[in-house]
mmCIF file with all atom_site columns, C-alpha atoms in Angstrom:
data_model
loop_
_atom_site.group_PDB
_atom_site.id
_atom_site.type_symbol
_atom_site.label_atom_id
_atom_site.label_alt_id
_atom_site.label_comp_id
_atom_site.label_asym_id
_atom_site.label_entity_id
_atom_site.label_seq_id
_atom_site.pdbx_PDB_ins_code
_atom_site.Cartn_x
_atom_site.Cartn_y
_atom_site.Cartn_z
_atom_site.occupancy
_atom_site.B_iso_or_equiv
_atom_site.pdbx_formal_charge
_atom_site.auth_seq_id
_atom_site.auth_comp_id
_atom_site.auth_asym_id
_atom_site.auth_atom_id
_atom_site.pdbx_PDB_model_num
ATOM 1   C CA . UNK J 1 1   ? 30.733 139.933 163.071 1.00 95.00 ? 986  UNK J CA 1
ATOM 2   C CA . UNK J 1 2   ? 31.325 143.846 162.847 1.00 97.00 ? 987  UNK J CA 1
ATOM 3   C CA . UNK J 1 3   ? 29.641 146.136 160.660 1.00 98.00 ? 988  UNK J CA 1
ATOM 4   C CA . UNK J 1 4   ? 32.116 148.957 160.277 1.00 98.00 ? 989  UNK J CA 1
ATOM 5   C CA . UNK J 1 5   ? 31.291 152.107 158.710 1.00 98.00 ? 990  UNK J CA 1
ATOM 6   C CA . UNK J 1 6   ? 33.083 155.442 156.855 1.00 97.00 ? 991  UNK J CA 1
ATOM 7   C CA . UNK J 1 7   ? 31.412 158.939 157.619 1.00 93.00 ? 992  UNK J CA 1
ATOM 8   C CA . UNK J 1 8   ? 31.842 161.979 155.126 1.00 93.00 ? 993  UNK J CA 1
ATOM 9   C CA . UNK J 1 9   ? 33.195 159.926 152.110 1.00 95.00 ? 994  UNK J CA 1
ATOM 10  C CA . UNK J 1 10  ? 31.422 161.648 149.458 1.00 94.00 ? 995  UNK J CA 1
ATOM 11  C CA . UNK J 1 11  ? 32.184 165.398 149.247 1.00 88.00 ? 996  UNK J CA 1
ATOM 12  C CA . UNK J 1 12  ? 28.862 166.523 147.231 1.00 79.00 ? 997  UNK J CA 1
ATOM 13  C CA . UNK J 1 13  ? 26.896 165.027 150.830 1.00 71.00 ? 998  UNK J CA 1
ATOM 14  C CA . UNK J 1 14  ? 29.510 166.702 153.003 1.00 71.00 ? 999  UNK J CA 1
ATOM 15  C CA . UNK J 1 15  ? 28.181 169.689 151.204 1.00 78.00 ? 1000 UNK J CA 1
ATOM 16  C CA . UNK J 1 16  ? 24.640 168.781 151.503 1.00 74.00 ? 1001 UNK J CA 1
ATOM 17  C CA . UNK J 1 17  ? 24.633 168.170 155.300 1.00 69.00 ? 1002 UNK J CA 1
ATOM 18  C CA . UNK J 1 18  ? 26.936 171.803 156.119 1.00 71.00 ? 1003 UNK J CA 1
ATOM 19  C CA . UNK J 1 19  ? 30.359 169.699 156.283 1.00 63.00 ? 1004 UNK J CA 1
ATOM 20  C CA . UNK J 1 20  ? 32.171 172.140 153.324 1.00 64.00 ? 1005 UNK J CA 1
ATOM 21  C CA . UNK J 1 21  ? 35.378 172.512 155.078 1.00 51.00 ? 1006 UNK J CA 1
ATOM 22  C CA . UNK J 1 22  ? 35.410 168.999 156.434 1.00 55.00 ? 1007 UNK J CA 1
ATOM 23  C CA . UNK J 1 23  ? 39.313 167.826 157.250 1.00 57.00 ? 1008 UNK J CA 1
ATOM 24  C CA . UNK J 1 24  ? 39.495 164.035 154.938 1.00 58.00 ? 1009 UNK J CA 1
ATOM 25  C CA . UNK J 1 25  ? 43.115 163.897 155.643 1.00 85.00 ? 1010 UNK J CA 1
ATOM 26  C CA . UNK J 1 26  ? 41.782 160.084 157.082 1.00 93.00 ? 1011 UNK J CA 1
ATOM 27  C CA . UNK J 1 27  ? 38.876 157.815 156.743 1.00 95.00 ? 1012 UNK J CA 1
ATOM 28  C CA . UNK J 1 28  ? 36.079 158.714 159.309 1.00 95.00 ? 1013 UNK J CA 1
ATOM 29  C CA . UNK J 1 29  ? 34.618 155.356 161.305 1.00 97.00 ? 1014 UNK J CA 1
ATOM 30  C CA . UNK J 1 30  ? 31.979 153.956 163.574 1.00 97.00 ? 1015 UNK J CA 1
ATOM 31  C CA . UNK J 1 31  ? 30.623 151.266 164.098 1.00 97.00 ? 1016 UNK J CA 1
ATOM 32  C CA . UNK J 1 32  ? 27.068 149.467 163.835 1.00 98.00 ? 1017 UNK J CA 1
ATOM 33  C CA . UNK J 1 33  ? 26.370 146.056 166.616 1.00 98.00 ? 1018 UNK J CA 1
ATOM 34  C CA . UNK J 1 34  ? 25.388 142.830 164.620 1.00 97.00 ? 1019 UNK J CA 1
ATOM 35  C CA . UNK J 1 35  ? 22.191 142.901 165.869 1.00 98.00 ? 1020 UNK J CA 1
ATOM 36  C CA . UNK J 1 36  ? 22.004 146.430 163.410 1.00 98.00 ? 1021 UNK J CA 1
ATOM 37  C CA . UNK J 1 37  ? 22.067 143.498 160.619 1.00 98.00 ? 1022 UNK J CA 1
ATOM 38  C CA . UNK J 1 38  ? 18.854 143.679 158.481 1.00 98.00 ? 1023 UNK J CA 1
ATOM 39  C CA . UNK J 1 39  ? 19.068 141.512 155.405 1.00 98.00 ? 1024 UNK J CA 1
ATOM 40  C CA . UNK J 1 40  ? 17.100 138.953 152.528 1.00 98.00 ? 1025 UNK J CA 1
ATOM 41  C CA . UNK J 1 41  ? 14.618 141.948 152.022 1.00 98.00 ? 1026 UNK J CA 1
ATOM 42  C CA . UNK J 1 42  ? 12.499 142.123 155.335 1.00 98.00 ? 1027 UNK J CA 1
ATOM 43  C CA . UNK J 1 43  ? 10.956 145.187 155.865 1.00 98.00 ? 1028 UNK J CA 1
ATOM 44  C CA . UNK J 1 44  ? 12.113 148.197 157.866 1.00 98.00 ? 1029 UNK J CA 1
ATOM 45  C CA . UNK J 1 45  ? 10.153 149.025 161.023 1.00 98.00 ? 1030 UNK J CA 1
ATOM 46  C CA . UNK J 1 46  ? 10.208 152.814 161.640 1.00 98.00 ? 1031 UNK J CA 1
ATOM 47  C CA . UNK J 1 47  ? 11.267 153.028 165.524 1.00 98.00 ? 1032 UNK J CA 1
ATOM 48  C CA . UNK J 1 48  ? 9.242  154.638 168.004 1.00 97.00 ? 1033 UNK J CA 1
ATOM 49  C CA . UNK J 1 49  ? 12.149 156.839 169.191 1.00 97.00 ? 1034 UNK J CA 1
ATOM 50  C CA . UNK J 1 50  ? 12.488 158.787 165.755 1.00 98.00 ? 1035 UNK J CA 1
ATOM 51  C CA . UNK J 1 51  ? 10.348 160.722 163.739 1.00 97.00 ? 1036 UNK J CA 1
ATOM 52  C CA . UNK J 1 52  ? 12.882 161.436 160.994 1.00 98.00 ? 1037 UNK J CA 1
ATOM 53  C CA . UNK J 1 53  ? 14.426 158.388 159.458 1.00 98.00 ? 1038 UNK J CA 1
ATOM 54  C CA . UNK J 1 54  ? 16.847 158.990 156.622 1.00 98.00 ? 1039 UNK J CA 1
ATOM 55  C CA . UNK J 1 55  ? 18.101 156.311 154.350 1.00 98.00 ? 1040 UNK J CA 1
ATOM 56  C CA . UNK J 1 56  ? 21.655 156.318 152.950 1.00 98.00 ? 1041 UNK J CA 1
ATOM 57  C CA . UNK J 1 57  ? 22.980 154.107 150.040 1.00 98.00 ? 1042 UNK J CA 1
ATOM 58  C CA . UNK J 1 58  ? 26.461 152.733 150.239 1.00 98.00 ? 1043 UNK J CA 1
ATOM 59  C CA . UNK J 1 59  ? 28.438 150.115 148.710 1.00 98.00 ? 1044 UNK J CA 1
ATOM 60  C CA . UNK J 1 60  ? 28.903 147.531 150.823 1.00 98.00 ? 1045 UNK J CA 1
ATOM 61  C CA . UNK J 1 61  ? 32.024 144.791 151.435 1.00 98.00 ? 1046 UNK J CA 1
ATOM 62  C CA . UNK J 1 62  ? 32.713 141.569 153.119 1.00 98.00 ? 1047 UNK J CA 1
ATOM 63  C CA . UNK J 1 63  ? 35.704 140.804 154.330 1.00 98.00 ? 1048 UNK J CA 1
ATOM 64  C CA . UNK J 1 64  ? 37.017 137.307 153.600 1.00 98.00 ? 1049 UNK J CA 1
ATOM 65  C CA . UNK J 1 65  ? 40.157 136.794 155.411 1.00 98.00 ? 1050 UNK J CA 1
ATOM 66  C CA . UNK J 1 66  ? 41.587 137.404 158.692 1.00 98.00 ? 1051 UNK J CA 1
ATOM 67  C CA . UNK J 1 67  ? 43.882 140.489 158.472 1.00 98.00 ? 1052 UNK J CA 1
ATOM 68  C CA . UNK J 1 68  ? 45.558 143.207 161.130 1.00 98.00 ? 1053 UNK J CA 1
ATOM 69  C CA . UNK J 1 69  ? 48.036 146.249 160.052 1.00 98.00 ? 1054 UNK J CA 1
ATOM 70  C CA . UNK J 1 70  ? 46.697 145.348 156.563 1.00 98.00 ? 1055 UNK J CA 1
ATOM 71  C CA . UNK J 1 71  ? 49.182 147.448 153.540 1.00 98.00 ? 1056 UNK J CA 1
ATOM 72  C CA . UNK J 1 72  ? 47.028 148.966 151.291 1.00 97.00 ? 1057 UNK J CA 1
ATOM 73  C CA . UNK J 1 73  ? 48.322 147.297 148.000 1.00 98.00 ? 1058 UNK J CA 1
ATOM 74  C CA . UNK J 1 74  ? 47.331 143.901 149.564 1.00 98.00 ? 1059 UNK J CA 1
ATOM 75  C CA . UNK J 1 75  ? 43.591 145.029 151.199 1.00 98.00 ? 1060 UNK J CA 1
ATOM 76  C CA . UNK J 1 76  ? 42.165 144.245 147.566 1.00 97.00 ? 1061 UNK J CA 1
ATOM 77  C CA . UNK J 1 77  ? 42.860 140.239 148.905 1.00 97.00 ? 1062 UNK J CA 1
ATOM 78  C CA . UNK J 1 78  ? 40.736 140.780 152.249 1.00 98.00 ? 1063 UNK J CA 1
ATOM 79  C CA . UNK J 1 79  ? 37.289 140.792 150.220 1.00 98.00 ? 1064 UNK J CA 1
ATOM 80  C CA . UNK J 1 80  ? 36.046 138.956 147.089 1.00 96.00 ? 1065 UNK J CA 1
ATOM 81  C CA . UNK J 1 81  ? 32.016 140.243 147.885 1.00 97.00 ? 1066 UNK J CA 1
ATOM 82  C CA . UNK J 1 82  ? 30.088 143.360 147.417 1.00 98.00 ? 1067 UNK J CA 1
ATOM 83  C CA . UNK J 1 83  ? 26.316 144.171 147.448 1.00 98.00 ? 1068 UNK J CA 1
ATOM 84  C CA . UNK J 1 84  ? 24.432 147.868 148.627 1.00 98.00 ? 1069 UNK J CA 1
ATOM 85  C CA . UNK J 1 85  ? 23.096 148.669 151.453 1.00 98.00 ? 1070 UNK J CA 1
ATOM 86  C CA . UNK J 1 86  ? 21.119 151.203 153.713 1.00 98.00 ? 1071 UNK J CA 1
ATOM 87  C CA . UNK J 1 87  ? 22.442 153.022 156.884 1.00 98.00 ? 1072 UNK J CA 1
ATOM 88  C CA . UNK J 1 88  ? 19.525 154.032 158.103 1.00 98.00 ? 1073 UNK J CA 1
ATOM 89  C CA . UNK J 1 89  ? 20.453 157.318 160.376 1.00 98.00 ? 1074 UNK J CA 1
ATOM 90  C CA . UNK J 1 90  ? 17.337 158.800 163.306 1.00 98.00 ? 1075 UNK J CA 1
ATOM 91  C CA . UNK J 1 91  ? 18.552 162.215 162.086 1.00 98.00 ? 1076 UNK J CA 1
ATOM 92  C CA . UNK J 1 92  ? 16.445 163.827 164.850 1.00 97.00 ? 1077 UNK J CA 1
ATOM 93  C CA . UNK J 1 93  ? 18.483 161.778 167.522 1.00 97.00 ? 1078 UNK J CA 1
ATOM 94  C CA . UNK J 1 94  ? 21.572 162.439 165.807 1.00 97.00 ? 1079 UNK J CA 1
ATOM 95  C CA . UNK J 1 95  ? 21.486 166.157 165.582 1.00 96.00 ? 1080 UNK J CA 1
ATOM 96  C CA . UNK J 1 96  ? 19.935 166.373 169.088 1.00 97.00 ? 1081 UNK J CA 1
ATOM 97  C CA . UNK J 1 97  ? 23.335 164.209 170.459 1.00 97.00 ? 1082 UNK J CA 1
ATOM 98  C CA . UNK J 1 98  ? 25.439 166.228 168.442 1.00 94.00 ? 1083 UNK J CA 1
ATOM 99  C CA . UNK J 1 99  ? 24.273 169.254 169.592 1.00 96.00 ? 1084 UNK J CA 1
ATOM 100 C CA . UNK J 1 100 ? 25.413 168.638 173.049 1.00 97.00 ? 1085 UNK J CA 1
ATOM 101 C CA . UNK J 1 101 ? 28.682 167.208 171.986 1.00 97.00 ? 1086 UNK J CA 1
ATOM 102 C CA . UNK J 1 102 ? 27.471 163.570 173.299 1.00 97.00 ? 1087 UNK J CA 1
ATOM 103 C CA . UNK J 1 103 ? 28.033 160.626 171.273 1.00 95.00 ? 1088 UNK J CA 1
ATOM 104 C CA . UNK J 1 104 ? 25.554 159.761 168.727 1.00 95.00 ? 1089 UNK J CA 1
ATOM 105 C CA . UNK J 1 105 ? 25.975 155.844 167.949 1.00 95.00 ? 1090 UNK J CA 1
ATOM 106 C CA . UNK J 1 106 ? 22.206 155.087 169.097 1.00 97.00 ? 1091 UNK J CA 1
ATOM 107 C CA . UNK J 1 107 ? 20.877 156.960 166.593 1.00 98.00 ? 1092 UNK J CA 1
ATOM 108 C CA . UNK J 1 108 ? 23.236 154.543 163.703 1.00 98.00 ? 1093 UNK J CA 1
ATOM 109 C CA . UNK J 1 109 ? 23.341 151.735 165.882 1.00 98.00 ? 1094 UNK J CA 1
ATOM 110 C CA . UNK J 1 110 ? 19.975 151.056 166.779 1.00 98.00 ? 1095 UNK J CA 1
ATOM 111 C CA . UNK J 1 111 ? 18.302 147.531 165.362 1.00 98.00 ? 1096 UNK J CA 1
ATOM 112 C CA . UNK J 1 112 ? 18.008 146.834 161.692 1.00 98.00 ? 1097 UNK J CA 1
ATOM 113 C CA . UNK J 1 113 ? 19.638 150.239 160.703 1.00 98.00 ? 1098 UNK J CA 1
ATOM 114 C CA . UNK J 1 114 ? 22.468 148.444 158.562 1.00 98.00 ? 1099 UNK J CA 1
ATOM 115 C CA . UNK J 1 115 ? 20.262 146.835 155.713 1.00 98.00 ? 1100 UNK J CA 1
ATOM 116 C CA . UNK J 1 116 ? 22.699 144.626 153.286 1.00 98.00 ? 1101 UNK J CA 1
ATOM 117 C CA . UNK J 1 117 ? 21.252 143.118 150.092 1.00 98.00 ? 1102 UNK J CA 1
ATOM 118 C CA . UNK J 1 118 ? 22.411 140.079 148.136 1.00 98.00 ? 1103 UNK J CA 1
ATOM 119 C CA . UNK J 1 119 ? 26.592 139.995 148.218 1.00 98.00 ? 1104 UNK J CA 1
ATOM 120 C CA . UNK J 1 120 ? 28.009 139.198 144.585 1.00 97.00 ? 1105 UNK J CA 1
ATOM 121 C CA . UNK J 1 121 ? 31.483 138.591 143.367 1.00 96.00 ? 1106 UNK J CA 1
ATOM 122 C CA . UNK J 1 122 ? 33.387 141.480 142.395 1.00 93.00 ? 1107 UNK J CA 1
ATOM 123 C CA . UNK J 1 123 ? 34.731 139.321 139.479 1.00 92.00 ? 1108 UNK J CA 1
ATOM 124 C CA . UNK J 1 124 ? 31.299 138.955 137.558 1.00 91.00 ? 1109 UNK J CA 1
ATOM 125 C CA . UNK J 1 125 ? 30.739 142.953 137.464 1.00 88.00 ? 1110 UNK J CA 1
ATOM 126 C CA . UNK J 1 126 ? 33.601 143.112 135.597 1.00 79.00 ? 1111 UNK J CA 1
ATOM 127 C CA . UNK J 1 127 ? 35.014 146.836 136.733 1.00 87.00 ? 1112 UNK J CA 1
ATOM 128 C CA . UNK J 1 128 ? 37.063 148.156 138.725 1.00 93.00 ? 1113 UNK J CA 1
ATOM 129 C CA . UNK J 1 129 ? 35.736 148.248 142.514 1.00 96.00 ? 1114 UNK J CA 1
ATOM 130 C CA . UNK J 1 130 ? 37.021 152.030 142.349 1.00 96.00 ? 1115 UNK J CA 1
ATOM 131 C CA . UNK J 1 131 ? 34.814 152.459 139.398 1.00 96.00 ? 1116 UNK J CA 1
ATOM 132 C CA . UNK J 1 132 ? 30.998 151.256 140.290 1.00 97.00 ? 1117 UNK J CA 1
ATOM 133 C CA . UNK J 1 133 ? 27.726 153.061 139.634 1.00 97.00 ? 1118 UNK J CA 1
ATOM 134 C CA . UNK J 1 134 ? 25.333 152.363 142.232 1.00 98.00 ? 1119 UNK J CA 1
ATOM 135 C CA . UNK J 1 135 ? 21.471 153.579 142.859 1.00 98.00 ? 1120 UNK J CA 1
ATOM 136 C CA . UNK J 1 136 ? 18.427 153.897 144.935 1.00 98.00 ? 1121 UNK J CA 1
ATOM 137 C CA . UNK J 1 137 ? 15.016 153.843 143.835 1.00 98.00 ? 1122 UNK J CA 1
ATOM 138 C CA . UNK J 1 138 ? 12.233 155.055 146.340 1.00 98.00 ? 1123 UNK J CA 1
ATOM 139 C CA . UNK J 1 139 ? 8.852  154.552 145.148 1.00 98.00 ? 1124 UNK J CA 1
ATOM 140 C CA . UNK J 1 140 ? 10.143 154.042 141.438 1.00 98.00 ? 1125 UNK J CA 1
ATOM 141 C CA . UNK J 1 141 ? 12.299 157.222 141.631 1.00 98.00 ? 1126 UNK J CA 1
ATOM 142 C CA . UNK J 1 142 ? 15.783 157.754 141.687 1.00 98.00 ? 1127 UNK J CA 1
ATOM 143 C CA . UNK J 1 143 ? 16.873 159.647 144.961 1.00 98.00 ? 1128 UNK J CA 1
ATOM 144 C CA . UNK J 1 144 ? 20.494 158.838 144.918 1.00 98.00 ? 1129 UNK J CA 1
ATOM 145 C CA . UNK J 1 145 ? 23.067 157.926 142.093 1.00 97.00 ? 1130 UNK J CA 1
ATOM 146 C CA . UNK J 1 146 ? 27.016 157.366 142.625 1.00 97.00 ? 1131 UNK J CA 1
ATOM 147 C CA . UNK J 1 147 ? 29.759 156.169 141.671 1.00 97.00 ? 1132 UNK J CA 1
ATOM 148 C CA . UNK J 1 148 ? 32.765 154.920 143.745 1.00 97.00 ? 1133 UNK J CA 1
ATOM 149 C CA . UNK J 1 149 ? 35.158 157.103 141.633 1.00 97.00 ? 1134 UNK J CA 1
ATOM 150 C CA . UNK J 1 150 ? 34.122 159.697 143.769 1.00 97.00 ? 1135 UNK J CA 1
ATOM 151 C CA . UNK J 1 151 ? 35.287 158.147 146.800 1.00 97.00 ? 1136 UNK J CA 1
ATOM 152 C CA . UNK J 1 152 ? 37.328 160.636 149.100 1.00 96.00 ? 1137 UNK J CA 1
ATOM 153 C CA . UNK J 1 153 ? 39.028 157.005 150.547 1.00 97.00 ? 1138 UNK J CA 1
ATOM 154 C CA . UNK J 1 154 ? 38.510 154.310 148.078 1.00 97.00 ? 1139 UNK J CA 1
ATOM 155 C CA . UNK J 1 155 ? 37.817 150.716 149.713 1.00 97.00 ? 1140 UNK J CA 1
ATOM 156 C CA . UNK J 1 156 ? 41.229 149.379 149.448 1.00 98.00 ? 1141 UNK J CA 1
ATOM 157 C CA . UNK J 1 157 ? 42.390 152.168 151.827 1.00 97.00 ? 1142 UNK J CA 1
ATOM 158 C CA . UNK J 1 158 ? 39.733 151.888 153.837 1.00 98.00 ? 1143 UNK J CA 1
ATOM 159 C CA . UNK J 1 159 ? 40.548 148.776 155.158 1.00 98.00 ? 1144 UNK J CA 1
ATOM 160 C CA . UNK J 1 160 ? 44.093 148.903 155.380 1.00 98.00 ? 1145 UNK J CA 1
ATOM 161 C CA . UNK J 1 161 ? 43.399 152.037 157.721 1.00 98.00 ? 1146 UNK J CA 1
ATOM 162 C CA . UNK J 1 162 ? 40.716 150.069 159.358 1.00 98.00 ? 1147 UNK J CA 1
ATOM 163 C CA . UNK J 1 163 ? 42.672 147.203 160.046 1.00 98.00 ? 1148 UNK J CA 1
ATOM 164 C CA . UNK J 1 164 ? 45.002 149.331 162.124 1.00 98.00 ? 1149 UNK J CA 1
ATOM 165 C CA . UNK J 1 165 ? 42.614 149.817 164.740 1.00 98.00 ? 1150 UNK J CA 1
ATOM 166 C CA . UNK J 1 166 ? 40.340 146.271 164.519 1.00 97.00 ? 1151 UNK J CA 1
ATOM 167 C CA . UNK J 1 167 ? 41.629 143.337 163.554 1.00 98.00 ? 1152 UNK J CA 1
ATOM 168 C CA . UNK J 1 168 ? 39.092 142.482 160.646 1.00 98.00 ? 1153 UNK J CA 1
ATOM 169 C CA . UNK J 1 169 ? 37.712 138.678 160.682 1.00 98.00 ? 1154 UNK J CA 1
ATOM 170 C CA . UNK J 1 170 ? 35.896 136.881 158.001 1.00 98.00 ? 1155 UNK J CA 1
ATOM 171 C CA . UNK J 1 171 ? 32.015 138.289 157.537 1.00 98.00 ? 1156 UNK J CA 1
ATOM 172 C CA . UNK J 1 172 ? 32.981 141.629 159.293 1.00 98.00 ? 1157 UNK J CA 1
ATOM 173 C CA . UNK J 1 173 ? 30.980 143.866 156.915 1.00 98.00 ? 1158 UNK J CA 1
ATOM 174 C CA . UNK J 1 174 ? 32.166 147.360 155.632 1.00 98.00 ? 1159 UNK J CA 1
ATOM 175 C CA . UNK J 1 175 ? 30.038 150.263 154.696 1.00 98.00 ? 1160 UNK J CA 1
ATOM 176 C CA . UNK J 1 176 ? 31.723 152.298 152.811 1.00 98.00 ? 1161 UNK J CA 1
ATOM 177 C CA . UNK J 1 177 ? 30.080 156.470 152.956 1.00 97.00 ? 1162 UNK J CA 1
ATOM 178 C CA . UNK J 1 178 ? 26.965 157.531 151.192 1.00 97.00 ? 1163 UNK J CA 1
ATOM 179 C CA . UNK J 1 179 ? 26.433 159.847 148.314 1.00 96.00 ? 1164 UNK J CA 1
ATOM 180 C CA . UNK J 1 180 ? 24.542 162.809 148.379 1.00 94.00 ? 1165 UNK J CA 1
ATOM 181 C CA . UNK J 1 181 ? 20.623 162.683 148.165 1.00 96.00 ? 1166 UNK J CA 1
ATOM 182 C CA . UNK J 1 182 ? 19.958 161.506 151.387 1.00 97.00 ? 1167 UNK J CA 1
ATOM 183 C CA . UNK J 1 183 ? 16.408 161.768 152.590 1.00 97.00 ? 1168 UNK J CA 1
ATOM 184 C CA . UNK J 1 184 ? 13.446 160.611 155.131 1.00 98.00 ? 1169 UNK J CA 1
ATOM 185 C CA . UNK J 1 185 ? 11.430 157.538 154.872 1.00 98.00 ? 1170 UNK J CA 1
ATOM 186 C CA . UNK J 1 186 ? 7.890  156.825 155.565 1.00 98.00 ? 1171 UNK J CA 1
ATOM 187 C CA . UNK J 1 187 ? 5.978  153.978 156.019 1.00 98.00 ? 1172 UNK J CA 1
ATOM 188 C CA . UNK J 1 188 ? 5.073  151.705 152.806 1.00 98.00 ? 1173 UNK J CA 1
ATOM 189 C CA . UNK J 1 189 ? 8.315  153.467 151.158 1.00 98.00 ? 1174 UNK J CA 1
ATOM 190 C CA . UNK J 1 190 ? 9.405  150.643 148.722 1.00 98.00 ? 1175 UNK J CA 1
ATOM 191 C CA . UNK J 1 191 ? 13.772 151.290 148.609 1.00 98.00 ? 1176 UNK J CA 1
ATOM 192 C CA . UNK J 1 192 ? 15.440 149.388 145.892 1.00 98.00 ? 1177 UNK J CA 1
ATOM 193 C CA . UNK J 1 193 ? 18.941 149.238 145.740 1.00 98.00 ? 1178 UNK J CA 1
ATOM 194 C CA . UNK J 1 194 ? 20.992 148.677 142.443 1.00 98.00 ? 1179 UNK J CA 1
ATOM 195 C CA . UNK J 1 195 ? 25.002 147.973 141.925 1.00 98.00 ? 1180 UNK J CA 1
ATOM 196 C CA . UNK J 1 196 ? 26.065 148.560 138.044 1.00 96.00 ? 1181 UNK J CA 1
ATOM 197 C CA . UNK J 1 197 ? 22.610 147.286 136.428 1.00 92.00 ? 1182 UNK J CA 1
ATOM 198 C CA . UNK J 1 198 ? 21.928 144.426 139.498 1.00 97.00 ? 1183 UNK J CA 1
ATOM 199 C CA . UNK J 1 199 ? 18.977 144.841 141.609 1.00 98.00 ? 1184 UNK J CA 1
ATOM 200 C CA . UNK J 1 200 ? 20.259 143.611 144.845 1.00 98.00 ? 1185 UNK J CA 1
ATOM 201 C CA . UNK J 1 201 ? 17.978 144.797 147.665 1.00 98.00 ? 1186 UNK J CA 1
ATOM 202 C CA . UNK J 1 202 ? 14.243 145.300 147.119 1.00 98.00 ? 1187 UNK J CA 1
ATOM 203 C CA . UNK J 1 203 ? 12.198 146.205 150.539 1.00 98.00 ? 1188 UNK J CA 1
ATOM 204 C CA . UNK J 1 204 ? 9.374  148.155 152.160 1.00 98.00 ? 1189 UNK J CA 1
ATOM 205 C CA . UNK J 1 205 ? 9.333  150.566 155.279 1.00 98.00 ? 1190 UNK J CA 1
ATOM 206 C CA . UNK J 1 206 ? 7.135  149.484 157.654 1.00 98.00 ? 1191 UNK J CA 1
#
């Protein structure tokens, strides 16, 4: 299973984080290991290695079909599933790497960091994928609101551009760029993720 991932999808957080004059001629990727995978609503352990954990909401989708050099007007057949999720980013590590022009996967990669919550099918939310309000609650307050119309690259072309480079399987999991309001965490933070009016993650940092 892969847990792929789209940087600087959402231009109001491009302009948040200093990226203004960011080229989006194509997607942005990286890539999370499965063992990133934290899901059914565990808790978040705050890693000793950070001191600056910032969450990130994103729609998430599963791909359900083997597919490679995918066309964009057929990607909408390679998933059926969406939910929200969390990349949780050690923004300390991550400016440090970048910085010194190293690569800066550990500080995405690192255990737990991809949290997914309960998939559902895009049939019973009855609107357009390109078209989805999704939230985050911290602490019973709203800290970030979006909607997938303001996608840079909407899903569809995500994974037909995607699928150029990896041959997607079934499960392979695709995070799909965060809106603006990022922010830190701290422990007993309770995060609660909604898609359209569906609570679909509901967990505590730790």
């Amino acid at each position: 299973m892969k847990i792929i991932c789209v940087g600087h999808n959402y231009q109001e957080h491009n302009k948040e984080m200093g990226r203004n004059g960011i080229d989006s001629g194509e997607p942005v990727l990286f890539m999370k290991p499965d063992s990133a995978l934290l899901k059914d609503n565990k808790p978040f352990f705050i890693p000793d290695f950070s001191n600056n954990i910032h969450y990130e909401l994103e729609v998430v989708v599963r791909i359900n079909r083997l597919g490679k050099n995918i066309a964009e007007r057929f990607a909408h057949r390679y998933y059926d599933e969406l939910t929200v999720g969390i990349d949780f980013t050690a923004r300390d590590l991550q400016s440090d790497l970048k910085q010194k022009s190293l690569p800066w996967e550990i500080s995405k990669g690192f255990d737990n960091s991809a949290v997914v919550g309960e998939f559902v099918p895009k049939e019973i939310l009855q609107k357009n994928v390109d078209c989805l309000d999704f939230s985050l609650l911290k602490n019973n307050e709203i800290v970030q609101k979006g909607n997938t119309s303001d996608m840079i690259h909407r899903v569809d072309k995500i994974i037909a551009y995607a699928s150029r480079f990896f041959t997607l399987k079934i499960g392979d999991i695709l995070f799909t760029g965060t809106p603006s309001g990022v922010g830190r965490v701290e422990i007993n933070d309770h995060l609660e993720g909604f898609l359209e009016e569906r609570k679909l993650f509901d967990f505590y940092i730790r």
